[in-house]
Short mmCIF file of N, CA, C and O and ligand atoms in Angstrom, two decimals:
data_model
loop_
_atom_site.label_atom_id
_atom_site.label_comp_id
_atom_site.label_asym_id
_atom_site.label_seq_id
_atom_site.Cartn_x
_atom_site.Cartn_y
_atom_site.Cartn_z
N MET A 1 52.07 -55.24 -13.71
CA MET A 1 52.47 -54.95 -15.09
C MET A 1 53.73 -55.73 -15.42
O MET A 1 54.70 -55.71 -14.66
N PRO A 2 53.76 -56.40 -16.56
CA PRO A 2 55.00 -57.09 -16.96
C PRO A 2 56.09 -56.08 -17.25
O PRO A 2 55.81 -54.96 -17.69
N SER A 3 57.32 -56.46 -17.02
CA SER A 3 58.41 -55.51 -17.18
C SER A 3 59.15 -55.69 -18.49
O SER A 3 60.17 -55.05 -18.72
N GLU A 4 58.65 -56.57 -19.37
CA GLU A 4 59.36 -56.78 -20.63
C GLU A 4 59.35 -55.51 -21.48
O GLU A 4 58.46 -54.66 -21.33
N THR A 5 60.31 -55.42 -22.37
CA THR A 5 60.41 -54.24 -23.22
C THR A 5 59.21 -54.18 -24.17
O THR A 5 58.91 -55.15 -24.85
N PRO A 6 58.52 -53.03 -24.23
CA PRO A 6 57.38 -52.94 -25.15
C PRO A 6 57.85 -52.91 -26.60
O PRO A 6 58.99 -52.55 -26.89
N ALA A 7 56.93 -53.27 -27.50
CA ALA A 7 57.24 -53.23 -28.94
C ALA A 7 57.39 -51.80 -29.42
O ALA A 7 58.12 -51.51 -30.36
N ALA A 8 56.68 -50.90 -28.75
CA ALA A 8 56.78 -49.48 -29.06
C ALA A 8 56.31 -48.72 -27.83
O ALA A 8 55.49 -49.22 -27.06
N ALA A 9 56.85 -47.53 -27.65
CA ALA A 9 56.45 -46.70 -26.53
C ALA A 9 56.63 -45.25 -26.93
O ALA A 9 57.39 -44.93 -27.85
N GLY A 10 55.92 -44.39 -26.23
CA GLY A 10 56.06 -42.97 -26.55
C GLY A 10 55.41 -42.12 -25.48
O GLY A 10 54.88 -42.63 -24.49
N ARG A 11 55.46 -40.82 -25.72
CA ARG A 11 54.88 -39.89 -24.76
C ARG A 11 54.57 -38.57 -25.45
O ARG A 11 55.06 -38.29 -26.55
N CYS A 12 53.77 -37.77 -24.76
CA CYS A 12 53.44 -36.44 -25.24
C CYS A 12 54.62 -35.48 -25.01
O CYS A 12 55.64 -35.84 -24.44
N TYR A 13 54.43 -34.26 -25.40
CA TYR A 13 55.45 -33.23 -25.26
C TYR A 13 55.90 -33.05 -23.81
O TYR A 13 57.10 -32.96 -23.52
N CYS A 14 54.94 -32.99 -22.88
CA CYS A 14 55.31 -32.71 -21.48
C CYS A 14 55.65 -33.96 -20.69
O CYS A 14 56.25 -33.85 -19.62
N GLY A 15 55.23 -35.12 -21.17
CA GLY A 15 55.51 -36.36 -20.47
C GLY A 15 54.41 -36.81 -19.52
O GLY A 15 54.50 -37.90 -18.95
N ALA A 16 53.36 -36.01 -19.35
CA ALA A 16 52.26 -36.41 -18.46
C ALA A 16 51.45 -37.57 -19.04
O ALA A 16 50.79 -38.29 -18.30
N SER A 17 51.48 -37.71 -20.38
CA SER A 17 50.74 -38.80 -21.03
C SER A 17 51.75 -39.69 -21.74
O SER A 17 52.60 -39.20 -22.49
N ALA A 18 51.64 -40.98 -21.48
CA ALA A 18 52.57 -41.93 -22.10
C ALA A 18 51.80 -43.16 -22.54
O ALA A 18 50.66 -43.37 -22.14
N PHE A 19 52.42 -43.94 -23.40
CA PHE A 19 51.76 -45.16 -23.86
C PHE A 19 52.81 -46.21 -24.17
O PHE A 19 53.98 -45.91 -24.41
N LYS A 20 52.33 -47.46 -24.13
CA LYS A 20 53.17 -48.61 -24.48
C LYS A 20 52.34 -49.53 -25.34
O LYS A 20 51.13 -49.66 -25.14
N ALA A 21 53.01 -50.18 -26.29
CA ALA A 21 52.33 -51.14 -27.16
C ALA A 21 52.99 -52.50 -27.01
O ALA A 21 54.22 -52.60 -27.03
N GLY A 22 52.17 -53.52 -26.85
CA GLY A 22 52.69 -54.88 -26.74
C GLY A 22 53.03 -55.48 -28.09
O GLY A 22 53.74 -56.48 -28.16
N LEU A 23 52.49 -54.87 -29.16
CA LEU A 23 52.76 -55.33 -30.52
C LEU A 23 53.19 -54.13 -31.34
O LEU A 23 52.77 -53.00 -31.07
N PRO A 24 54.02 -54.35 -32.36
CA PRO A 24 54.40 -53.23 -33.22
C PRO A 24 53.19 -52.69 -33.98
O PRO A 24 52.16 -53.37 -34.06
N PRO A 25 53.28 -51.49 -34.55
CA PRO A 25 52.14 -50.96 -35.30
C PRO A 25 51.78 -51.86 -36.47
O PRO A 25 52.64 -52.50 -37.08
N GLN A 26 50.48 -51.89 -36.78
CA GLN A 26 50.00 -52.67 -37.93
C GLN A 26 50.41 -52.00 -39.23
O GLN A 26 50.65 -52.65 -40.23
N THR A 27 50.45 -50.68 -39.20
CA THR A 27 50.96 -49.95 -40.35
C THR A 27 51.29 -48.54 -39.87
O THR A 27 50.92 -48.12 -38.77
N VAL A 28 52.02 -47.83 -40.70
CA VAL A 28 52.33 -46.42 -40.44
C VAL A 28 52.00 -45.68 -41.74
O VAL A 28 52.36 -46.15 -42.83
N ALA A 29 51.29 -44.56 -41.62
CA ALA A 29 50.83 -43.87 -42.82
C ALA A 29 50.90 -42.37 -42.63
O ALA A 29 50.64 -41.85 -41.54
N TYR A 30 51.24 -41.68 -43.71
CA TYR A 30 51.04 -40.23 -43.75
C TYR A 30 49.56 -39.95 -43.97
O TYR A 30 48.89 -40.70 -44.69
N CYS A 31 49.06 -38.88 -43.41
CA CYS A 31 47.73 -38.41 -43.80
C CYS A 31 47.81 -36.93 -44.13
O CYS A 31 48.23 -36.12 -43.31
N HIS A 32 47.41 -36.62 -45.36
CA HIS A 32 47.49 -35.25 -45.87
C HIS A 32 46.18 -34.50 -45.71
O HIS A 32 46.07 -33.37 -46.20
N CYS A 33 45.18 -35.09 -45.06
CA CYS A 33 43.89 -34.39 -44.98
C CYS A 33 44.01 -33.15 -44.10
O CYS A 33 44.88 -33.05 -43.23
N SER A 34 43.11 -32.21 -44.35
CA SER A 34 43.21 -30.93 -43.62
C SER A 34 42.90 -31.12 -42.13
O SER A 34 43.41 -30.38 -41.29
N ASP A 35 42.07 -32.11 -41.78
CA ASP A 35 41.79 -32.36 -40.35
C ASP A 35 43.07 -32.77 -39.62
O ASP A 35 43.35 -32.29 -38.52
N CYS A 36 43.83 -33.68 -40.22
CA CYS A 36 45.06 -34.14 -39.56
C CYS A 36 46.11 -33.03 -39.53
O CYS A 36 46.88 -32.92 -38.58
N ARG A 37 46.13 -32.21 -40.58
CA ARG A 37 47.04 -31.05 -40.55
C ARG A 37 46.70 -30.15 -39.38
O ARG A 37 47.58 -29.70 -38.63
N ARG A 38 45.42 -29.84 -39.21
CA ARG A 38 45.02 -28.95 -38.12
C ARG A 38 45.33 -29.55 -36.76
O ARG A 38 45.81 -28.88 -35.85
N TRP A 39 45.02 -30.83 -36.65
CA TRP A 39 45.16 -31.47 -35.34
C TRP A 39 46.62 -31.55 -34.92
O TRP A 39 46.96 -31.32 -33.76
N THR A 40 47.48 -31.90 -35.88
CA THR A 40 48.90 -32.06 -35.52
C THR A 40 49.67 -30.74 -35.63
O THR A 40 50.73 -30.60 -35.03
N GLY A 41 49.16 -29.82 -36.43
CA GLY A 41 49.87 -28.56 -36.65
C GLY A 41 50.97 -28.65 -37.68
O GLY A 41 51.63 -27.66 -37.97
N GLY A 42 51.19 -29.81 -38.24
CA GLY A 42 52.23 -29.99 -39.25
C GLY A 42 51.67 -29.95 -40.66
O GLY A 42 50.45 -29.99 -40.85
N PRO A 43 52.54 -29.88 -41.67
CA PRO A 43 52.08 -29.85 -43.05
C PRO A 43 51.53 -31.19 -43.51
O PRO A 43 50.85 -31.27 -44.54
N VAL A 44 51.80 -32.24 -42.74
CA VAL A 44 51.24 -33.56 -43.00
C VAL A 44 51.27 -34.32 -41.67
O VAL A 44 52.19 -34.14 -40.88
N GLY A 45 50.24 -35.12 -41.43
CA GLY A 45 50.26 -35.99 -40.27
C GLY A 45 50.93 -37.30 -40.64
O GLY A 45 50.94 -37.70 -41.80
N ALA A 46 51.52 -37.97 -39.67
CA ALA A 46 52.04 -39.32 -39.88
C ALA A 46 51.67 -40.11 -38.63
O ALA A 46 51.94 -39.66 -37.50
N PHE A 47 51.03 -41.25 -38.85
CA PHE A 47 50.43 -41.97 -37.74
C PHE A 47 50.82 -43.43 -37.76
O PHE A 47 50.87 -44.06 -38.81
N ALA A 48 51.05 -43.97 -36.57
CA ALA A 48 51.23 -45.40 -36.40
C ALA A 48 49.90 -45.97 -35.96
O ALA A 48 49.28 -45.47 -35.01
N ALA A 49 49.44 -47.01 -36.67
CA ALA A 49 48.16 -47.64 -36.37
C ALA A 49 48.41 -48.89 -35.52
O ALA A 49 49.04 -49.84 -35.99
N PHE A 50 47.93 -48.86 -34.30
CA PHE A 50 48.07 -50.00 -33.40
C PHE A 50 46.73 -50.70 -33.22
O PHE A 50 45.67 -50.04 -33.26
N ALA A 51 46.79 -52.00 -33.00
CA ALA A 51 45.58 -52.71 -32.55
C ALA A 51 45.18 -52.12 -31.20
O ALA A 51 46.03 -51.97 -30.31
N ALA A 52 43.92 -51.76 -31.07
CA ALA A 52 43.48 -51.05 -29.86
C ALA A 52 43.80 -51.83 -28.59
O ALA A 52 44.19 -51.23 -27.58
N ASP A 53 43.69 -53.14 -28.65
CA ASP A 53 43.92 -53.91 -27.42
C ASP A 53 45.40 -54.17 -27.16
O ASP A 53 45.75 -54.80 -26.16
N ALA A 54 46.27 -53.69 -28.04
CA ALA A 54 47.71 -53.85 -27.82
C ALA A 54 48.32 -52.59 -27.22
O ALA A 54 49.53 -52.55 -26.93
N LEU A 55 47.51 -51.56 -27.04
CA LEU A 55 48.01 -50.25 -26.67
C LEU A 55 47.49 -49.84 -25.30
O LEU A 55 46.30 -49.97 -25.03
N THR A 56 48.37 -49.37 -24.44
CA THR A 56 47.98 -48.95 -23.09
C THR A 56 48.44 -47.53 -22.85
O THR A 56 49.63 -47.22 -23.04
N PHE A 57 47.52 -46.68 -22.46
CA PHE A 57 47.86 -45.29 -22.17
C PHE A 57 47.92 -45.07 -20.67
O PHE A 57 47.15 -45.65 -19.91
N GLN A 58 48.84 -44.23 -20.25
CA GLN A 58 48.99 -43.88 -18.84
C GLN A 58 49.09 -42.36 -18.72
O GLN A 58 50.05 -41.80 -19.23
N PRO A 59 48.10 -41.71 -18.13
CA PRO A 59 46.83 -42.25 -17.62
C PRO A 59 45.94 -42.72 -18.75
O PRO A 59 46.15 -42.31 -19.91
N PRO A 60 44.94 -43.57 -18.44
CA PRO A 60 44.04 -44.05 -19.50
C PRO A 60 43.36 -42.88 -20.21
O PRO A 60 43.12 -41.84 -19.60
N LEU A 61 43.07 -43.08 -21.48
CA LEU A 61 42.41 -42.04 -22.26
C LEU A 61 41.04 -41.74 -21.69
O LEU A 61 40.31 -42.65 -21.29
N GLY A 62 40.67 -40.47 -21.67
CA GLY A 62 39.34 -40.07 -21.25
C GLY A 62 38.36 -40.21 -22.41
O GLY A 62 38.59 -40.99 -23.34
N PRO A 63 37.28 -39.45 -22.36
CA PRO A 63 36.26 -39.59 -23.41
C PRO A 63 36.70 -39.05 -24.77
O PRO A 63 36.11 -39.39 -25.78
N GLY A 64 37.72 -38.22 -24.82
CA GLY A 64 38.15 -37.65 -26.10
C GLY A 64 37.17 -36.62 -26.59
O GLY A 64 36.21 -36.25 -25.91
N PHE A 65 37.42 -36.12 -27.78
CA PHE A 65 36.49 -35.16 -28.37
C PHE A 65 36.30 -35.49 -29.84
O PHE A 65 37.16 -36.12 -30.48
N SER A 66 35.17 -35.07 -30.35
CA SER A 66 34.83 -35.36 -31.74
C SER A 66 34.37 -34.08 -32.41
O SER A 66 33.32 -33.53 -32.07
N ALA A 67 35.17 -33.58 -33.34
CA ALA A 67 34.79 -32.40 -34.10
C ALA A 67 34.17 -32.78 -35.42
O ALA A 67 33.57 -31.94 -36.09
N VAL A 68 34.35 -34.03 -35.80
CA VAL A 68 33.85 -34.54 -37.08
C VAL A 68 33.15 -35.86 -36.77
O VAL A 68 33.71 -36.68 -36.03
N PRO A 69 31.96 -36.09 -37.29
CA PRO A 69 31.28 -37.36 -37.00
C PRO A 69 32.13 -38.56 -37.39
O PRO A 69 32.77 -38.57 -38.45
N GLY A 70 32.19 -39.54 -36.49
CA GLY A 70 32.93 -40.76 -36.79
C GLY A 70 34.39 -40.71 -36.44
O GLY A 70 35.10 -41.70 -36.61
N VAL A 71 34.86 -39.57 -35.93
CA VAL A 71 36.27 -39.43 -35.58
C VAL A 71 36.36 -38.95 -34.13
O VAL A 71 35.70 -37.97 -33.76
N THR A 72 37.15 -39.65 -33.32
CA THR A 72 37.38 -39.24 -31.94
C THR A 72 38.88 -39.04 -31.77
O THR A 72 39.67 -39.86 -32.25
N ARG A 73 39.23 -37.93 -31.12
CA ARG A 73 40.65 -37.64 -30.93
C ARG A 73 40.90 -37.30 -29.47
O ARG A 73 40.04 -36.74 -28.79
N TRP A 74 42.12 -37.65 -29.04
CA TRP A 74 42.52 -37.38 -27.66
C TRP A 74 43.81 -36.57 -27.68
O TRP A 74 44.71 -36.84 -28.48
N SER A 75 43.88 -35.61 -26.79
CA SER A 75 45.10 -34.82 -26.62
C SER A 75 45.53 -34.91 -25.16
O SER A 75 44.70 -35.21 -24.28
N CYS A 76 46.79 -34.65 -24.89
CA CYS A 76 47.25 -34.65 -23.50
C CYS A 76 46.49 -33.57 -22.72
O CYS A 76 46.47 -32.42 -23.13
N PRO A 77 45.88 -33.94 -21.59
CA PRO A 77 45.13 -32.94 -20.82
C PRO A 77 46.03 -31.86 -20.22
O PRO A 77 45.54 -30.79 -19.86
N ASN A 78 47.31 -32.13 -20.15
CA ASN A 78 48.23 -31.14 -19.56
C ASN A 78 48.83 -30.21 -20.62
O ASN A 78 48.75 -28.99 -20.49
N CYS A 79 49.43 -30.75 -21.67
CA CYS A 79 50.14 -29.91 -22.64
C CYS A 79 49.42 -29.77 -23.97
O CYS A 79 49.82 -28.94 -24.80
N GLY A 80 48.39 -30.57 -24.19
CA GLY A 80 47.64 -30.45 -25.43
C GLY A 80 48.21 -31.19 -26.62
O GLY A 80 47.65 -31.12 -27.72
N SER A 81 49.31 -31.90 -26.46
CA SER A 81 49.84 -32.69 -27.57
C SER A 81 48.78 -33.62 -28.13
O SER A 81 48.05 -34.25 -27.37
N PRO A 82 48.70 -33.76 -29.46
CA PRO A 82 47.85 -34.81 -30.03
C PRO A 82 48.35 -36.16 -29.54
O PRO A 82 49.56 -36.40 -29.53
N LEU A 83 47.44 -37.02 -29.11
CA LEU A 83 47.83 -38.31 -28.54
C LEU A 83 47.33 -39.51 -29.33
O LEU A 83 48.07 -40.46 -29.55
N ALA A 84 46.07 -39.48 -29.71
CA ALA A 84 45.48 -40.67 -30.31
C ALA A 84 44.23 -40.28 -31.06
O ALA A 84 43.57 -39.28 -30.74
N ALA A 85 43.91 -41.07 -32.07
CA ALA A 85 42.68 -40.87 -32.84
C ALA A 85 42.09 -42.21 -33.19
O ALA A 85 42.81 -43.19 -33.40
N ARG A 86 40.76 -42.25 -33.20
CA ARG A 86 40.04 -43.43 -33.67
C ARG A 86 39.04 -43.00 -34.72
O ARG A 86 38.46 -41.92 -34.63
N PHE A 87 38.88 -43.87 -35.70
CA PHE A 87 37.98 -43.60 -36.82
C PHE A 87 36.97 -44.74 -36.89
O PHE A 87 37.37 -45.91 -36.91
N ASP A 88 35.69 -44.40 -36.93
CA ASP A 88 34.66 -45.45 -36.95
C ASP A 88 34.85 -46.39 -38.13
O ASP A 88 34.53 -47.57 -38.05
N TYR A 89 35.38 -45.87 -39.25
CA TYR A 89 35.54 -46.73 -40.43
C TYR A 89 36.80 -47.58 -40.36
O TYR A 89 37.06 -48.36 -41.29
N LEU A 90 37.57 -47.43 -39.28
CA LEU A 90 38.76 -48.27 -39.07
C LEU A 90 38.65 -48.91 -37.69
O LEU A 90 39.40 -48.58 -36.77
N PRO A 91 37.70 -49.83 -37.53
CA PRO A 91 37.43 -50.37 -36.20
C PRO A 91 38.62 -51.15 -35.65
O PRO A 91 39.34 -51.82 -36.40
N GLY A 92 38.81 -51.05 -34.35
CA GLY A 92 39.85 -51.84 -33.69
C GLY A 92 41.24 -51.25 -33.77
O GLY A 92 42.18 -51.83 -33.24
N GLN A 93 41.38 -50.10 -34.43
CA GLN A 93 42.70 -49.49 -34.54
C GLN A 93 42.73 -48.14 -33.83
O GLN A 93 41.74 -47.41 -33.84
N VAL A 94 43.88 -47.84 -33.25
CA VAL A 94 44.12 -46.53 -32.65
C VAL A 94 45.32 -45.92 -33.36
O VAL A 94 46.36 -46.58 -33.52
N TYR A 95 45.17 -44.69 -33.79
CA TYR A 95 46.22 -43.99 -34.56
C TYR A 95 46.94 -43.01 -33.65
O TYR A 95 46.31 -42.14 -33.04
N VAL A 96 48.25 -43.19 -33.56
CA VAL A 96 49.08 -42.36 -32.70
C VAL A 96 50.04 -41.57 -33.59
O VAL A 96 50.68 -42.16 -34.48
N PRO A 97 50.18 -40.27 -33.40
CA PRO A 97 51.15 -39.52 -34.21
C PRO A 97 52.54 -40.14 -34.06
O PRO A 97 53.03 -40.34 -32.94
N VAL A 98 53.16 -40.45 -35.19
CA VAL A 98 54.40 -41.23 -35.14
C VAL A 98 55.51 -40.44 -34.43
O VAL A 98 56.42 -41.03 -33.84
N GLY A 99 55.39 -39.12 -34.42
CA GLY A 99 56.40 -38.29 -33.75
C GLY A 99 56.41 -38.44 -32.25
O GLY A 99 57.35 -38.00 -31.58
N LEU A 100 55.39 -39.07 -31.67
CA LEU A 100 55.37 -39.31 -30.23
C LEU A 100 56.19 -40.53 -29.83
O LEU A 100 56.53 -40.70 -28.67
N LEU A 101 56.49 -41.38 -30.81
CA LEU A 101 57.19 -42.63 -30.48
C LEU A 101 58.64 -42.34 -30.09
O LEU A 101 59.32 -41.53 -30.72
N ASP A 102 59.09 -43.03 -29.06
CA ASP A 102 60.49 -42.88 -28.61
C ASP A 102 61.45 -43.26 -29.73
O ASP A 102 62.52 -42.69 -29.86
N ASP A 103 61.04 -44.27 -30.52
CA ASP A 103 61.90 -44.81 -31.57
C ASP A 103 61.26 -44.60 -32.93
O ASP A 103 61.13 -45.52 -33.73
N ALA A 104 60.84 -43.35 -33.19
CA ALA A 104 60.08 -43.06 -34.42
C ALA A 104 60.86 -43.46 -35.68
O ALA A 104 60.27 -43.85 -36.68
N GLY A 105 62.17 -43.40 -35.63
CA GLY A 105 62.97 -43.75 -36.79
C GLY A 105 62.84 -45.21 -37.21
O GLY A 105 63.16 -45.57 -38.33
N ALA A 106 62.34 -46.03 -36.29
CA ALA A 106 62.20 -47.45 -36.58
C ALA A 106 60.88 -47.79 -37.25
O ALA A 106 60.64 -48.95 -37.58
N PHE A 107 60.01 -46.78 -37.42
CA PHE A 107 58.67 -47.06 -37.93
C PHE A 107 58.36 -46.17 -39.14
O PHE A 107 57.58 -45.22 -39.05
N PRO A 108 58.97 -46.46 -40.27
CA PRO A 108 58.77 -45.61 -41.45
C PRO A 108 57.36 -45.77 -42.02
O PRO A 108 56.80 -46.86 -42.00
N PRO A 109 56.78 -44.68 -42.53
CA PRO A 109 55.46 -44.78 -43.17
C PRO A 109 55.49 -45.72 -44.37
O PRO A 109 56.53 -45.88 -45.03
N GLU A 110 54.33 -46.33 -44.61
CA GLU A 110 54.18 -47.31 -45.70
C GLU A 110 53.26 -46.83 -46.80
O GLU A 110 53.18 -47.44 -47.85
N LEU A 111 52.50 -45.78 -46.54
CA LEU A 111 51.65 -45.23 -47.59
C LEU A 111 51.25 -43.80 -47.24
O LEU A 111 51.46 -43.35 -46.11
N HIS A 112 50.73 -43.13 -48.27
CA HIS A 112 50.17 -41.78 -48.11
C HIS A 112 48.66 -41.88 -48.24
O HIS A 112 48.16 -42.48 -49.20
N CYS A 113 47.94 -41.29 -47.29
CA CYS A 113 46.48 -41.22 -47.38
C CYS A 113 46.09 -39.79 -47.73
O CYS A 113 46.79 -38.84 -47.37
N HIS A 114 44.95 -39.66 -48.38
CA HIS A 114 44.44 -38.33 -48.80
C HIS A 114 45.51 -37.54 -49.54
O HIS A 114 45.67 -36.33 -49.34
N SER A 115 46.26 -38.23 -50.42
CA SER A 115 47.33 -37.53 -51.13
C SER A 115 46.77 -36.43 -52.04
O SER A 115 47.50 -35.51 -52.41
N GLY A 116 45.48 -36.53 -52.37
CA GLY A 116 44.87 -35.47 -53.17
C GLY A 116 44.85 -34.14 -52.43
O GLY A 116 44.68 -33.08 -53.05
N SER A 117 45.04 -34.16 -51.11
CA SER A 117 45.05 -32.92 -50.31
C SER A 117 46.46 -32.48 -49.94
O SER A 117 46.63 -31.55 -49.15
N GLN A 118 47.48 -33.14 -50.49
CA GLN A 118 48.86 -32.78 -50.12
C GLN A 118 49.15 -31.33 -50.50
O GLN A 118 48.79 -30.87 -51.59
N LEU A 119 49.81 -30.63 -49.62
CA LEU A 119 50.19 -29.24 -49.89
C LEU A 119 51.18 -29.19 -51.07
O LEU A 119 52.12 -30.00 -51.13
N SER A 120 50.95 -28.23 -51.95
CA SER A 120 51.74 -28.21 -53.20
C SER A 120 53.22 -27.96 -52.93
O SER A 120 54.07 -28.36 -53.72
N TRP A 121 53.52 -27.31 -51.81
CA TRP A 121 54.93 -26.98 -51.54
C TRP A 121 55.64 -28.05 -50.70
O TRP A 121 56.82 -27.90 -50.36
N LEU A 122 54.91 -29.10 -50.35
CA LEU A 122 55.51 -30.16 -49.55
C LEU A 122 56.05 -31.24 -50.49
O LEU A 122 55.30 -31.82 -51.26
N HIS A 123 57.33 -31.49 -50.42
CA HIS A 123 57.96 -32.44 -51.33
C HIS A 123 58.47 -33.64 -50.55
O HIS A 123 59.34 -33.51 -49.70
N LEU A 124 57.89 -34.79 -50.82
CA LEU A 124 58.28 -36.04 -50.18
C LEU A 124 58.62 -37.01 -51.30
O LEU A 124 57.74 -37.52 -51.99
N SER A 125 59.90 -37.22 -51.50
CA SER A 125 60.34 -37.97 -52.69
C SER A 125 60.47 -39.45 -52.37
O SER A 125 61.56 -40.01 -52.37
N ASP A 126 59.36 -40.08 -52.06
CA ASP A 126 59.36 -41.53 -51.88
C ASP A 126 58.46 -42.15 -52.94
O ASP A 126 57.74 -41.45 -53.64
N ASP A 127 58.54 -43.45 -53.02
CA ASP A 127 57.73 -44.18 -54.01
C ASP A 127 56.60 -44.95 -53.33
O ASP A 127 56.12 -45.95 -53.84
N LEU A 128 56.19 -44.51 -52.15
CA LEU A 128 55.14 -45.21 -51.41
C LEU A 128 53.82 -45.10 -52.15
O LEU A 128 53.59 -44.13 -52.89
N PRO A 129 52.92 -46.06 -51.94
CA PRO A 129 51.59 -45.95 -52.53
C PRO A 129 50.91 -44.66 -52.06
O PRO A 129 51.07 -44.25 -50.90
N ARG A 130 50.18 -44.04 -52.99
CA ARG A 130 49.47 -42.80 -52.67
C ARG A 130 47.98 -43.00 -52.92
O ARG A 130 47.56 -43.22 -54.05
N GLU A 131 47.23 -42.93 -51.83
CA GLU A 131 45.77 -43.05 -51.90
C GLU A 131 45.20 -41.65 -51.95
O GLU A 131 45.43 -40.86 -51.04
N ARG A 132 44.46 -41.35 -53.00
CA ARG A 132 43.91 -39.99 -53.09
C ARG A 132 42.85 -39.74 -52.02
O ARG A 132 42.67 -38.62 -51.56
N GLU A 133 42.17 -40.83 -51.60
CA GLU A 133 41.18 -40.70 -50.54
C GLU A 133 41.75 -41.28 -49.25
O GLU A 133 42.96 -41.26 -49.06
N SER A 134 40.88 -41.81 -48.39
CA SER A 134 41.33 -42.20 -47.05
C SER A 134 42.25 -43.41 -47.04
O SER A 134 42.98 -43.61 -46.06
N GLY A 135 42.22 -44.24 -48.08
CA GLY A 135 43.02 -45.46 -48.03
C GLY A 135 42.49 -46.46 -47.03
O GLY A 135 43.22 -47.35 -46.58
N ARG A 136 41.20 -46.36 -46.70
CA ARG A 136 40.68 -47.15 -45.58
C ARG A 136 40.81 -48.65 -45.81
O ARG A 136 41.05 -49.40 -44.87
N ALA A 137 40.64 -49.09 -47.07
CA ALA A 137 40.73 -50.53 -47.32
C ALA A 137 42.13 -51.04 -47.01
O ALA A 137 42.30 -52.09 -46.39
N THR A 138 43.14 -50.29 -47.42
CA THR A 138 44.52 -50.68 -47.16
C THR A 138 44.80 -50.64 -45.66
O THR A 138 45.40 -51.56 -45.10
N LEU A 139 44.35 -49.59 -45.00
CA LEU A 139 44.61 -49.44 -43.58
C LEU A 139 43.91 -50.54 -42.78
O LEU A 139 44.48 -51.12 -41.86
N ARG A 140 42.66 -50.83 -43.17
CA ARG A 140 41.87 -51.78 -42.40
C ARG A 140 42.45 -53.18 -42.54
O ARG A 140 42.34 -53.99 -41.63
N ASN A 141 43.05 -53.46 -43.71
CA ASN A 141 43.58 -54.80 -43.95
C ASN A 141 45.03 -54.94 -43.50
O ASN A 141 45.65 -55.95 -43.74
N SER A 142 45.55 -53.91 -42.85
CA SER A 142 46.97 -53.92 -42.53
C SER A 142 47.29 -54.78 -41.34
O SER A 142 48.44 -55.00 -41.02
N GLY A 143 46.28 -55.27 -40.63
CA GLY A 143 46.55 -56.03 -39.42
C GLY A 143 46.94 -57.47 -39.66
O GLY A 143 47.19 -58.19 -38.73
N GLY A 144 46.97 -57.87 -40.94
CA GLY A 144 47.32 -59.23 -41.24
C GLY A 144 46.18 -60.20 -40.98
O GLY A 144 46.34 -61.40 -41.08
N GLN A 145 45.00 -59.66 -40.66
CA GLN A 145 43.84 -60.50 -40.44
C GLN A 145 43.09 -60.67 -41.76
O GLN A 145 43.11 -59.78 -42.59
N PRO A 146 42.41 -61.81 -41.95
CA PRO A 146 41.65 -61.98 -43.18
C PRO A 146 40.46 -61.03 -43.26
O PRO A 146 40.00 -60.57 -42.25
ZN1 ZN B 1 51.52 -33.64 -22.19
ZN1 ZN B 2 43.74 -37.33 -41.95
#
């Protein structure tokens, strides 16, 4: 393993699951959908989207679980922290809860997804773009690839 400083790194609550990224996230986004609320336990999810081949988990991710068709999620097998999610409609990207990042303050969200599902009592006074639905076109094009 090369010893250079990763572009981003993080871990679960207990530390049994960790990850490193060779490239910074392609984008960072809030997700207000009820699935992400349930999975993270917060009033809104916030995720860093990494190119799948730039991200290494230790230990490697297992098969994950899928409660919704087209969505696979992984949690720490020891403490249950949400770790990673993949969406069939966003190929090649892995979404990591931004709160797991060691340097989360360095990766501010760039848009809101599913803003139509935002909780009425949650106030986020930013001027970021708000996608009422999944924002998949914006997310998918965030890698800088044509
Ligand atoms: Zn853990
Ligand atoms: Zn969501």
